[in-house]
Short mmCIF file of C-alpha atoms in Angstrom, two decimals:
data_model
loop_
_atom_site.label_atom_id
_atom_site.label_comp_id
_atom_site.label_asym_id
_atom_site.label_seq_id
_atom_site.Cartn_x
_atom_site.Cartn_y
_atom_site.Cartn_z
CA UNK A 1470 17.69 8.55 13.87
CA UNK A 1471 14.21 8.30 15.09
CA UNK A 1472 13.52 6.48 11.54
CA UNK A 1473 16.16 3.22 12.46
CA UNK A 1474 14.46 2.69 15.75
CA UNK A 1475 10.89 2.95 13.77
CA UNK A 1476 12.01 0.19 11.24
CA UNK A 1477 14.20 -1.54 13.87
CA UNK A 1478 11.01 -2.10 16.14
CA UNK A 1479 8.46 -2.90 13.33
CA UNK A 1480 11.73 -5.40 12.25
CA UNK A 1481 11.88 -7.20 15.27
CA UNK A 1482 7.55 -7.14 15.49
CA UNK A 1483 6.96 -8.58 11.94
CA UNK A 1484 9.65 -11.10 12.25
CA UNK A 1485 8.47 -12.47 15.70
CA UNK A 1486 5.04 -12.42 13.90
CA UNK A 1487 6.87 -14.20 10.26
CA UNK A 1488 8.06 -17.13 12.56
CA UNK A 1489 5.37 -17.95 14.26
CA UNK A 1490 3.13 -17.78 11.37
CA UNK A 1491 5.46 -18.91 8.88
CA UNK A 1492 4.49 -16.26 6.72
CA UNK A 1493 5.52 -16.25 2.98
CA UNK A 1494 4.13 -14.30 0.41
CA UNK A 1495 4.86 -16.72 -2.67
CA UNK A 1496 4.51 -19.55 -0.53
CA UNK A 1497 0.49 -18.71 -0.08
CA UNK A 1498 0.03 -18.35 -3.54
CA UNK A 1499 2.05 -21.59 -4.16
CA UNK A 1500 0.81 -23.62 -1.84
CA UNK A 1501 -2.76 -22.45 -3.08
CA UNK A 1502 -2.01 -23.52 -6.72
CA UNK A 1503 0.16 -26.63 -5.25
CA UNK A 1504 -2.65 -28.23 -2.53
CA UNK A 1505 -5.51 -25.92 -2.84
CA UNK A 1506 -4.05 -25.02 1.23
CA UNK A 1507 -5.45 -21.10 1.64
CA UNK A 1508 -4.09 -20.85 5.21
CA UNK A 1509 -1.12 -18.49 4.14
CA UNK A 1510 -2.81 -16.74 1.03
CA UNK A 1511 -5.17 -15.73 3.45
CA UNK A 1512 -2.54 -14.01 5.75
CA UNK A 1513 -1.65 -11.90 2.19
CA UNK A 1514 -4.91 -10.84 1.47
CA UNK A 1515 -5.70 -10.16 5.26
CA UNK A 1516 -2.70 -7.88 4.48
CA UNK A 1517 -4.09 -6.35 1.38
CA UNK A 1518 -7.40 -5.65 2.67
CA UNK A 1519 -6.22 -4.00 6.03
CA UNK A 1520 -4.37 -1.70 4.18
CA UNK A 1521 -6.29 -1.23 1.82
CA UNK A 1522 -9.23 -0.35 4.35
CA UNK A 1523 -7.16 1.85 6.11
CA UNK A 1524 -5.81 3.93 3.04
CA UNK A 1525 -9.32 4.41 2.42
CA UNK A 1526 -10.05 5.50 5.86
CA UNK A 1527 -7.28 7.93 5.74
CA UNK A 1528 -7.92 8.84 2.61
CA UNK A 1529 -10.94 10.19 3.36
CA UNK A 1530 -10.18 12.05 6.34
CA UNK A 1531 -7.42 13.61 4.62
CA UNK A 1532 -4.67 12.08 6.60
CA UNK A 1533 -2.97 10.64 3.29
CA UNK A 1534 -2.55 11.68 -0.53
CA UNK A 1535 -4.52 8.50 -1.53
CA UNK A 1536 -6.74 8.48 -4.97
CA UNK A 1537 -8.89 5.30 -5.14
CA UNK A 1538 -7.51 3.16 -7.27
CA UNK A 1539 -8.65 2.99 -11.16
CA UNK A 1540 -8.05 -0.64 -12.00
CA UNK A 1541 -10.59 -0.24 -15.04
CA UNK A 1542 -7.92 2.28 -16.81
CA UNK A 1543 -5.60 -0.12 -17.10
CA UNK A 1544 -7.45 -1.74 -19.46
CA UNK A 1545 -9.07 1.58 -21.28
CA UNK A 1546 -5.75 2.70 -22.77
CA UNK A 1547 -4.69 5.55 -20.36
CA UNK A 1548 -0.93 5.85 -20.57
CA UNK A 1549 1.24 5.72 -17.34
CA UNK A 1550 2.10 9.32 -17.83
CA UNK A 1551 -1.17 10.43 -17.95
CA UNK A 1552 -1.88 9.47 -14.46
CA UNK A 1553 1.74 10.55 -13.39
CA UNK A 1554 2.52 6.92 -12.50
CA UNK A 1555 4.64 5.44 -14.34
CA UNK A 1556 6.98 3.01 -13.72
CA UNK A 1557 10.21 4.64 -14.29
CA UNK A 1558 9.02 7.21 -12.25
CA UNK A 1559 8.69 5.32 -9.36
CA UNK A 1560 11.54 2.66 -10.23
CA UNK A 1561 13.80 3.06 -7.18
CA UNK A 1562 16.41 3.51 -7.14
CA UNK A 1563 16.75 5.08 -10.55
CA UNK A 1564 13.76 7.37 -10.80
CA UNK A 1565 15.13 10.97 -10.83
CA UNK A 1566 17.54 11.05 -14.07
CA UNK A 1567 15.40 8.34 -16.03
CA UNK A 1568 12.31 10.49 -15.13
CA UNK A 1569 13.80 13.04 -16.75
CA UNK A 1570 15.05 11.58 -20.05
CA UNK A 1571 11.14 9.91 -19.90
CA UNK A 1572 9.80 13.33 -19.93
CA UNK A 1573 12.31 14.66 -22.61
CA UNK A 1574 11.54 11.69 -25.00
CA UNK A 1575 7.53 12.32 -24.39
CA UNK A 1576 7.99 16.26 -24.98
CA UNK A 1577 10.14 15.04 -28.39
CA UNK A 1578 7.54 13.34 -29.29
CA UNK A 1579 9.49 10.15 -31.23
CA UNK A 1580 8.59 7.38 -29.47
CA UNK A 1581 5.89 8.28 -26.87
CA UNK A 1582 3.91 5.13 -27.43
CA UNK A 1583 7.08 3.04 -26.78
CA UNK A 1584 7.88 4.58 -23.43
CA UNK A 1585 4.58 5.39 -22.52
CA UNK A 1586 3.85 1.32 -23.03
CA UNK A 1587 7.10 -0.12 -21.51
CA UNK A 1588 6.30 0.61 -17.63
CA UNK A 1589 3.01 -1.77 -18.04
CA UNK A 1590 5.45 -4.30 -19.87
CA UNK A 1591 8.15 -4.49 -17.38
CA UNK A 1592 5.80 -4.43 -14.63
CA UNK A 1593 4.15 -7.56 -15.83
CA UNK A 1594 7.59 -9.10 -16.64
CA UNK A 1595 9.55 -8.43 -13.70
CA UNK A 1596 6.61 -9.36 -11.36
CA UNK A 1597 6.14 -12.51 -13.29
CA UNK A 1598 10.77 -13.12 -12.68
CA UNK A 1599 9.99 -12.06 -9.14
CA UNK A 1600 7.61 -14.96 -8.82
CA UNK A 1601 9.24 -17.66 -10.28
CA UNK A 1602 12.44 -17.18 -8.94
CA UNK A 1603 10.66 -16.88 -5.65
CA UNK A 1604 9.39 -20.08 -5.87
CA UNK A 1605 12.79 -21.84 -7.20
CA UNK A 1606 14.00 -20.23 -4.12
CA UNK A 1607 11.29 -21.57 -1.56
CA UNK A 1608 9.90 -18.49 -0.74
CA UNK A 1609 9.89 -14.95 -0.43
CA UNK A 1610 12.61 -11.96 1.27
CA UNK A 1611 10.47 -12.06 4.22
CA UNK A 1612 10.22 -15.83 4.51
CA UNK A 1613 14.16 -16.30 3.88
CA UNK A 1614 15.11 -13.87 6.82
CA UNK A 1615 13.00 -16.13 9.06
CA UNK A 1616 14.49 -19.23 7.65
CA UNK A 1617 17.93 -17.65 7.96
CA UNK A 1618 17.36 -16.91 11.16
CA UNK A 1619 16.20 -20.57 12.02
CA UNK A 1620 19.22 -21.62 10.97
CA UNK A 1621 18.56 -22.87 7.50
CA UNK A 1622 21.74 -22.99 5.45
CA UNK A 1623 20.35 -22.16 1.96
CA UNK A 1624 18.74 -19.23 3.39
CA UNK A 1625 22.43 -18.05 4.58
CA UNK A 1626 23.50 -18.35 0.58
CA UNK A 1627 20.14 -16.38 -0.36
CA UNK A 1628 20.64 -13.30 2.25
CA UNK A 1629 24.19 -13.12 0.54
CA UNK A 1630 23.31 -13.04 -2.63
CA UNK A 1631 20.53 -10.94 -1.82
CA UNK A 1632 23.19 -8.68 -0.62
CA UNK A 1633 25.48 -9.04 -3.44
CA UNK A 1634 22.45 -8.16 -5.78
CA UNK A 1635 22.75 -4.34 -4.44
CA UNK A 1636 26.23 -4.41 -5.75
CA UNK A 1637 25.70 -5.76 -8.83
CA UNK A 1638 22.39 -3.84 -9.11
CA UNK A 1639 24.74 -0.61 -9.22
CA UNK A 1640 27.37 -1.65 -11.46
CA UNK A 1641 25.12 -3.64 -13.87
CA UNK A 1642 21.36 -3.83 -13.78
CA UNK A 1643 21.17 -0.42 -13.53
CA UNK A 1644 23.40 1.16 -16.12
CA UNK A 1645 21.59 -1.60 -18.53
CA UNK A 1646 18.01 -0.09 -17.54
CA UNK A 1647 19.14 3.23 -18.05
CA UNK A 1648 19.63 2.10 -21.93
CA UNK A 1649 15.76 1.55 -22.08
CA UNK B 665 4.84 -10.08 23.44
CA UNK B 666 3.54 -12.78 24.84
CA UNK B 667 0.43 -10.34 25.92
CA UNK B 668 0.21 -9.55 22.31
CA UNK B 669 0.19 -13.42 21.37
CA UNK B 670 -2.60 -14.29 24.91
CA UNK B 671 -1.64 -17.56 24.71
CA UNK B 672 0.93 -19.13 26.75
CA UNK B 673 4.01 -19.32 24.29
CA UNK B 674 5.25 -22.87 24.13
CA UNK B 675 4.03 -24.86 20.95
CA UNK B 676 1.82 -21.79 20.45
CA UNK B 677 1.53 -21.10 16.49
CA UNK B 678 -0.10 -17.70 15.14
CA UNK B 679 -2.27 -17.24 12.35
CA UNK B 680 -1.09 -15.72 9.24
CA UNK B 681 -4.17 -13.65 9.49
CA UNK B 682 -3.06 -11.71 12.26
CA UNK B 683 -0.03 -11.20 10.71
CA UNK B 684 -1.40 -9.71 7.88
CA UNK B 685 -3.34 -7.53 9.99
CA UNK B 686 -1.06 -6.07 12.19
CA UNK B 687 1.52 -5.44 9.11
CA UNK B 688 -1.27 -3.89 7.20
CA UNK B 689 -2.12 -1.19 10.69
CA UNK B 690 1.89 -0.53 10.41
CA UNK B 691 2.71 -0.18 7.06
CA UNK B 692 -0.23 2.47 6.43
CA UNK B 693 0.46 3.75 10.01
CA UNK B 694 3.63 4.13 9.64
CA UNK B 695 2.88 6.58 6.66
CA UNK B 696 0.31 8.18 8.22
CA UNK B 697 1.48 9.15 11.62
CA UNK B 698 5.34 9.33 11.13
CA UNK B 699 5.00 10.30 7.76
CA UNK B 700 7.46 7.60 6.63
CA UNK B 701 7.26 9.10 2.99
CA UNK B 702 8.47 9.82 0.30
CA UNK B 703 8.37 7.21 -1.62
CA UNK B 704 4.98 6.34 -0.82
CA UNK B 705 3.76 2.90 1.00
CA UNK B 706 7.47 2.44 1.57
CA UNK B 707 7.28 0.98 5.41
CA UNK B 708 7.78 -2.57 4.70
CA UNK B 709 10.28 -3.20 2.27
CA UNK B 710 12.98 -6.07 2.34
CA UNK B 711 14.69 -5.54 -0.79
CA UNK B 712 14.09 -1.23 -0.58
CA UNK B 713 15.70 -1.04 3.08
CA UNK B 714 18.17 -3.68 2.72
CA UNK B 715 19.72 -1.41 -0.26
CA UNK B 716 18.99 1.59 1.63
CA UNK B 717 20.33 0.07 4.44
CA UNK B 718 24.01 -1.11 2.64
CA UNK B 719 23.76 2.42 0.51
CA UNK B 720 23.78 4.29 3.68
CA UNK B 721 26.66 2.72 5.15
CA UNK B 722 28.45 2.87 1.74
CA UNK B 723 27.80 6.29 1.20
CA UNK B 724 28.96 7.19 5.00
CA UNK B 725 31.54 5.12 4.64
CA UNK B 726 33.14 5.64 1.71
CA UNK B 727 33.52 8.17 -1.07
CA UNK B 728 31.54 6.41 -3.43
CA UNK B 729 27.73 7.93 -3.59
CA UNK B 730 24.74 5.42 -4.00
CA UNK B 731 21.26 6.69 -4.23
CA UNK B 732 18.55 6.57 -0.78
CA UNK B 733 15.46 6.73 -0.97
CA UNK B 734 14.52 10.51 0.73
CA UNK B 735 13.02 8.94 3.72
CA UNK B 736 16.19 6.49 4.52
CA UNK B 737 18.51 9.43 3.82
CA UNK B 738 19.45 10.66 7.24
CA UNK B 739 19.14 7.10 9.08
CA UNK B 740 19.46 3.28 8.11
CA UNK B 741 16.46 1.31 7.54
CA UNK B 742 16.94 -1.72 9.22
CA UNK B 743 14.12 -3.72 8.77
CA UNK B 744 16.33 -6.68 7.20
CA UNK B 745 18.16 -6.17 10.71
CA UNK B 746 14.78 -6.51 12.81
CA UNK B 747 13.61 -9.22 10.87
CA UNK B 748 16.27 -11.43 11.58
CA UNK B 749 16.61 -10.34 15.04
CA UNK B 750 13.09 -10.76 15.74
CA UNK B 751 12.50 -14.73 13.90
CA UNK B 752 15.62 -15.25 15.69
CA UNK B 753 14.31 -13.96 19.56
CA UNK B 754 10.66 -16.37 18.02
CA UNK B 755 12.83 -19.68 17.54
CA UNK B 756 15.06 -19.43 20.38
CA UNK B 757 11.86 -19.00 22.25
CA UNK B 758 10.53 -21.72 21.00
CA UNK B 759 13.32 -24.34 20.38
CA UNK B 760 13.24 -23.61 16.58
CA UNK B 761 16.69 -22.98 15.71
CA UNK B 762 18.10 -25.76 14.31
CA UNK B 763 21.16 -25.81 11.38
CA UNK B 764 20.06 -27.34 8.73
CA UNK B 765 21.02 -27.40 5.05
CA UNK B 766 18.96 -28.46 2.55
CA UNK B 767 21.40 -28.90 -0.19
CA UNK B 768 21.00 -25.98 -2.57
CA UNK B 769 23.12 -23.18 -1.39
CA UNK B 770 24.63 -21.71 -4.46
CA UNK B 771 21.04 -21.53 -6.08
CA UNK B 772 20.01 -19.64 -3.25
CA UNK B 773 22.61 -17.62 -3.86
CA UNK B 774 21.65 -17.02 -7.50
CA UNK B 775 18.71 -16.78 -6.32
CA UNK B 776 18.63 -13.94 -3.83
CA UNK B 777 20.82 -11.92 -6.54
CA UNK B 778 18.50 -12.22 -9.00
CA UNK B 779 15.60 -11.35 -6.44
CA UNK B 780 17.20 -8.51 -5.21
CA UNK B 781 18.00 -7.25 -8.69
CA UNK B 782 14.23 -7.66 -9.95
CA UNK B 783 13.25 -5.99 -7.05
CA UNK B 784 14.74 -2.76 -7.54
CA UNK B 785 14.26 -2.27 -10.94
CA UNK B 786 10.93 -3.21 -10.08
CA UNK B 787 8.99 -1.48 -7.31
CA UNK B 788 10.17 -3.64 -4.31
CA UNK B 789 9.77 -6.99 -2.79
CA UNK B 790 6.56 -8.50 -3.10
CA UNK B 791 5.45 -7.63 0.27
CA UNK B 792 5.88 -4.13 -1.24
CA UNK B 793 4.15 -4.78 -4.52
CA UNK B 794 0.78 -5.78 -2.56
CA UNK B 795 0.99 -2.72 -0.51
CA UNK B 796 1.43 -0.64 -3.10
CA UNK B 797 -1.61 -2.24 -5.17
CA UNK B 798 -3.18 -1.74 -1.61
CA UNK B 799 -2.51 2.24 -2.19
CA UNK B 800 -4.05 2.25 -5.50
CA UNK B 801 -0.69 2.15 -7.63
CA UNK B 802 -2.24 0.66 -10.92
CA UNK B 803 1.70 -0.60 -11.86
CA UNK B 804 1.98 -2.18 -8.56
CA UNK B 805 -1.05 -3.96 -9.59
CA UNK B 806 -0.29 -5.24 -12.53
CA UNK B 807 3.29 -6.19 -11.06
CA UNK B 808 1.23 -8.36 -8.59
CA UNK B 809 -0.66 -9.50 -11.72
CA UNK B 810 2.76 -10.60 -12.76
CA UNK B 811 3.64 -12.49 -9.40
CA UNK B 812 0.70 -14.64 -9.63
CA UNK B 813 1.49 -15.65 -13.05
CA UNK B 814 5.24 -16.40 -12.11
CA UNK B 815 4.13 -18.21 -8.92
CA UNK B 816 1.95 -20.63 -10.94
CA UNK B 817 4.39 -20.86 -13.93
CA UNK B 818 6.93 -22.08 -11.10
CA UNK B 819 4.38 -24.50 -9.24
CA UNK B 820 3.25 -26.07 -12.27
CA UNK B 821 6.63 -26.66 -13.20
CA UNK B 822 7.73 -27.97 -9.92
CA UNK B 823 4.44 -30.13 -10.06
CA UNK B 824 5.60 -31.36 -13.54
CA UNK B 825 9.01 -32.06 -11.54
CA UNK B 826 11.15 -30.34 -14.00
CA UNK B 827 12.43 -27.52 -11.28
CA UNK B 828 13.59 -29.10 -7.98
#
């Protein structure tokens, strides 16, 4: 239980925090592009860099499983599943059974390059839906719980679609990924 | 929390920097000293807890079994719940909460499904997808690759004025 009351209380921190700052992921990037305005893109790579420092930190003192990251082997040909990270691996919520039928396709031997390939493409293309969308619908999760919670209609419609999306995630996004 | 904010609270506005800060010293501390793992960098999520979140109550619930992430297995995650509670307790606070529509409630509606969909076939919400790069997840990066190329797809087509 000790887990609710952790996310409950960094919840209730981050979204005091959100309002106040009107924090939006997308919206710093778009409002960058838009107006050249880096106020918010700097909040996101404040974020990036704090973590980032302190996965380092911990990495080194052995507090974490971190590896630094090897941005240059994107770009050198490794596959995912040489570095154990691919994307179906850590797709949630599908990762155990289509982990498995990865595996059994790479040990076949068929179509290796295919799979081995697809986790870089649908990275790529679902990051670049998750984007646009975002910005059709004025910003990001975080940004439409605040608004929500301001009392912004639209946002309303968003949380319940964003709630309906788990159901329809289950009965047909996933089944259709599982066909990849 | 206002000794967090040390500045008196009315009209006060904080930087996005700070938030960035403080989310970045919870979402790796988190990890680190509660071991909120596995999956890893998984502290801040909205579209990962949110389905954890409904898939917890569906599969306590009801007879029908979803899939939880290990770490939201026992408990809910209800970071979607402290969100709103928290911008909520920040605009009452402040005289912020106003009801306002802005006249496109069934996109948003669209939009949020298709969001949420993205999301979990993807790696999470973007939030997620920058802490992830942050942990040295060369996917995530190239996900957040992606985002940047969808934001300024979108912008330059809102600048263009063909999306509203």
């Amino acid at each position: 239980m000790h887990v609710a009351i952790l996310t409950l209380s960094l919840g209730i921190l981050l979204g005091y925090l959100a309002q106040r700052s009107r924090m939006c992921f997308v919206g710093g990037l778009r409002d960058f592009i838009l107006v050249r305005d880096t106020e918010l893109l700097k909040g996101m790579i404040a974020f990036f860099v704090t973590a980032w420092l302190v996965y380092s930190l911990a990495g080194i003192m052995g507090l974490v499983n971190w590896q630094p990251p090897q941005f240059v082997s994107l770009f050198v040909g490794h596959s995912p599943s040489e570095t154990g990270a691919s994307l179906i691996d850590r797709t949630y919520p599908i990762s155990f059974e289509k982990s498995q039928e990865l595996k059994g396709s790479q040990s076949a031997g068929s179509n290796v390059t295919l799979n081995a390939q697809l986790p870089y493409a649908l990275a790529i293309i679902g990051g670049l839906i998750l984007g646009l969308v975002s910005v059709l619908a004025n910003g990001c999760p975080v940004r439409q719980h605040v608004l929500a919670s301001q009392g912004v209609q639209d946002s309303f419609f968003y949380l319940l679609g964003f709630y309906l999306g788990i159901v329809v995630f289950h009965l047909v996004t996933r089944p259709l990924l599982a066909l990849l | 929390m206002r000794l967090l904010l040390k500045r008196p609270v009315n009209g006060y506005r904080q930087s996005p920097v700070i938030f960035g800060i403080v989310m970045g010293l919870f979402a790796v501390g988190y990890q680190i000293f509660f071991h909120f793992e596995p999956p890893p960098a998984y502290a801040i999520c909205t579209t990962c807890h949110s389905h954890d979140m409904i898939a917890w109550l569906v599969n306590n619930l009801t007879t029908i079994q979803w899939d939880v992430a290990p770490v939201g297995a026992s408990a809910p995650l209800l970071t979607p719940v402290g969100l709103l509670v928290g911008a909520f307790l920040a605009a009452r606070l402040h005289r912020e909460v106003h009801l306002v529509c802005l006249g496109r409630r069934w996109h948003g509606l669209i939009w949020g499904l298709v969001v949420m969909n993205v999301g979990l076939a993807l790696l999470g919400c973007p939030t997620r997808l920058v802490l992830l790069s942050a942990y040295g997840d060369k996917l995530a990066f190239l996900a957040v690759i992606g985002l940047i190329m969808g934001v300024g797809i979108g912008t330059f087509l809102m600048k263009k004025g063909m999306i509203g």
